[in-house]
Tab-separated table of C-alpha atoms in Angstrom:
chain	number	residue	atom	x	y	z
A	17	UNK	CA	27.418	-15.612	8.050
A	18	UNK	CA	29.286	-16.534	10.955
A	19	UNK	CA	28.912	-16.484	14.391
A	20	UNK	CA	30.502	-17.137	17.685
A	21	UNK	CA	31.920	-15.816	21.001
A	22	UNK	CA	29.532	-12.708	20.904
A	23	UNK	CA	30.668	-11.849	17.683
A	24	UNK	CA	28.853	-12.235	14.119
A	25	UNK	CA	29.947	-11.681	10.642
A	26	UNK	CA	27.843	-11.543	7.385
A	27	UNK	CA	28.517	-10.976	3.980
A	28	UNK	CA	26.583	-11.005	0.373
A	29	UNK	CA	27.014	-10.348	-2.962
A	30	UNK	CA	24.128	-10.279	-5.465
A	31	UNK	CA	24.570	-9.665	-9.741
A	32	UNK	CA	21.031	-9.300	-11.357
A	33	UNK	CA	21.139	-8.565	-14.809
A	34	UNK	CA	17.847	-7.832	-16.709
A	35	UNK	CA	16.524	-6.893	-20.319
A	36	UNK	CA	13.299	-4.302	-20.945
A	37	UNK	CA	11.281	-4.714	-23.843
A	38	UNK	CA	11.614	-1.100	-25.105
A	39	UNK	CA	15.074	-0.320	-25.382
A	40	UNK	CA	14.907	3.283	-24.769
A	41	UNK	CA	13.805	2.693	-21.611
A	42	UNK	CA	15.981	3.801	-18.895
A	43	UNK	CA	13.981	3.783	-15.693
A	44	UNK	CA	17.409	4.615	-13.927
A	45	UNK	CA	19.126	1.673	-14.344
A	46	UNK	CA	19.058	0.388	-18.351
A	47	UNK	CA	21.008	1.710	-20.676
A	48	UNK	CA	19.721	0.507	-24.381
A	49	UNK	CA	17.577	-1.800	-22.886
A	50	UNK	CA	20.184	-3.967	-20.244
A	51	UNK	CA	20.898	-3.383	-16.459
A	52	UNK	CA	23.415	-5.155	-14.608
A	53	UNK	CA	23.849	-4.841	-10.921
A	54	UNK	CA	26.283	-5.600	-8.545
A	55	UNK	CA	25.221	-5.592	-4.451
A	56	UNK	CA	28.034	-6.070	-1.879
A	57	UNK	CA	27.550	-6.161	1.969
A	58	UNK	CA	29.201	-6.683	5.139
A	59	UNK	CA	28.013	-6.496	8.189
A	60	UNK	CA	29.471	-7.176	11.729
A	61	UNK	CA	27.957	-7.088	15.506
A	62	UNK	CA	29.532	-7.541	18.913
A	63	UNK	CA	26.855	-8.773	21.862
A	64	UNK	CA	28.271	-5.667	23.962
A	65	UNK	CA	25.850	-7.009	26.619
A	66	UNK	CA	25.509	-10.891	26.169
A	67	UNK	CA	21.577	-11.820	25.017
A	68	UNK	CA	20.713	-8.199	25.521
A	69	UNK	CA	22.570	-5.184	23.660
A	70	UNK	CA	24.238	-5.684	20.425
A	71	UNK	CA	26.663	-3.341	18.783
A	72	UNK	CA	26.321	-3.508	14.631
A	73	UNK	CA	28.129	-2.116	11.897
A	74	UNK	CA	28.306	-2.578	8.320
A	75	UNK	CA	29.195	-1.507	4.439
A	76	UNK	CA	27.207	-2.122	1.672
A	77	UNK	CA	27.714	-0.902	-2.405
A	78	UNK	CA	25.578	-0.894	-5.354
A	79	UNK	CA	27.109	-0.392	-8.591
A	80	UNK	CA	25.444	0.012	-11.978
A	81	UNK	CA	26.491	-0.383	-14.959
A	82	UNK	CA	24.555	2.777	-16.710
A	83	UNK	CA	25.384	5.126	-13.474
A	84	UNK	CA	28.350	6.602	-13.546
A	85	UNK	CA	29.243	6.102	-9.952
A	86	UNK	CA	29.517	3.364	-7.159
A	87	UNK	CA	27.249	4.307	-4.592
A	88	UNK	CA	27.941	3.276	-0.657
A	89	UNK	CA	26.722	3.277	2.152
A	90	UNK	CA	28.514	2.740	6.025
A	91	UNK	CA	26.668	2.076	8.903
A	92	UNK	CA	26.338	1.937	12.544
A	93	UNK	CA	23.285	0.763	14.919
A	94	UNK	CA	22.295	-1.455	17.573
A	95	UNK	CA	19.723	-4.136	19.223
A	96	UNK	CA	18.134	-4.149	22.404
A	97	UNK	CA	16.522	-8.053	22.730
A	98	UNK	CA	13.617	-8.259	25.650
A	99	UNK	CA	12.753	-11.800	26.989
A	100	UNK	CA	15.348	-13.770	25.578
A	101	UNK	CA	14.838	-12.755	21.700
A	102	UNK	CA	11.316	-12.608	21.979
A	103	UNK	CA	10.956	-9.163	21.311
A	104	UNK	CA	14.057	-6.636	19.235
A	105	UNK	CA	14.172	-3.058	18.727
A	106	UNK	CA	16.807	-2.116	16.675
A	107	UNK	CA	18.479	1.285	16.260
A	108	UNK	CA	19.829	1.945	12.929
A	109	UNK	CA	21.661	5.229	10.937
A	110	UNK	CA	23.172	4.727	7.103
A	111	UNK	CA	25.003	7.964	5.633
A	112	UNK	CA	24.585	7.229	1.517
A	113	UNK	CA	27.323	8.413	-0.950
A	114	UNK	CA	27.104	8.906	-4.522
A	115	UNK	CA	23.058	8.460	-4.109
A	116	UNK	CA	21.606	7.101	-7.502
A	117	UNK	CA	25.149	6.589	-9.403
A	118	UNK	CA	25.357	10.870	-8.937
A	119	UNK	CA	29.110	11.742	-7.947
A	120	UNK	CA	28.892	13.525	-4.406
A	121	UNK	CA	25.448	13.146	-3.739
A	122	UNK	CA	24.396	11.963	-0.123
A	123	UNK	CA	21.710	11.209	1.575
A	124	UNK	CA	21.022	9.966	5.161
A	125	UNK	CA	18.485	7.411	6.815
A	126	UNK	CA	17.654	6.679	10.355
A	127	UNK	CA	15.403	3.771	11.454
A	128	UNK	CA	14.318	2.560	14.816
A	129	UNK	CA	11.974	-0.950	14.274
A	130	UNK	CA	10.766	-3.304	16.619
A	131	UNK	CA	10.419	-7.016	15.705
A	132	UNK	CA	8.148	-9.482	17.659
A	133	UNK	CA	8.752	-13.450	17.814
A	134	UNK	CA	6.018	-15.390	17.911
């Protein structure tokens, strides 16, 4: 991650790669009796107004090998931070493509949270 001048920038990649005991197993994500995934993210925010509102945006993929598609996900939110960091609620909306490695299948998720420091 970086950070600076209102501005932050993370990134992340992740491989797992696992082995069931059965290998007719699928559970979604084997295929005889391996699963290897690959997790990418990025995700960028902009301190619209500095210590209190904060502007986010960000990608993220997961690709397995026994789906047949890359599945993706944009999206878009923002922070409020109360007493100096003390207390965030963050606003949060992620549109899904290709849900579960299923060409053209979307889904959508909306969060609001609120995180206390203490």
């Amino acid at each position: 991650g970086l950070r600076g001048h209102g501005f932050s920038l993370d990134t992340s990649w992740q491989r797992t790669a696992a082995r069931t005991l059965d290998a007719g197993f699928t559970g979604g994500i084997y295929q005889d009796g391996d699963a290897v995934l690959h997790v990418t993210g990025v995700e960028s925010g902009y301190m619209a107004v500095p210590g209190t509102l904060e502007i986010l945006a960000g990608f993220d993929t997961v690709d397995i090998a026994a789906r047949p598609a890359l599945t993706y996900r944009p999206s878009v939110g923002a922070s409020w931070y109360v007493n100096q960091h003390r207390l965030k609620f963050q606003f949060t909306h992620r549109e899904a493509f290709n849900v579960l490695g299923i060409e053209g299948v979307r889904g959508r998720t909306t969060t609001l949270q609120a995180q206390l420091y203490f």
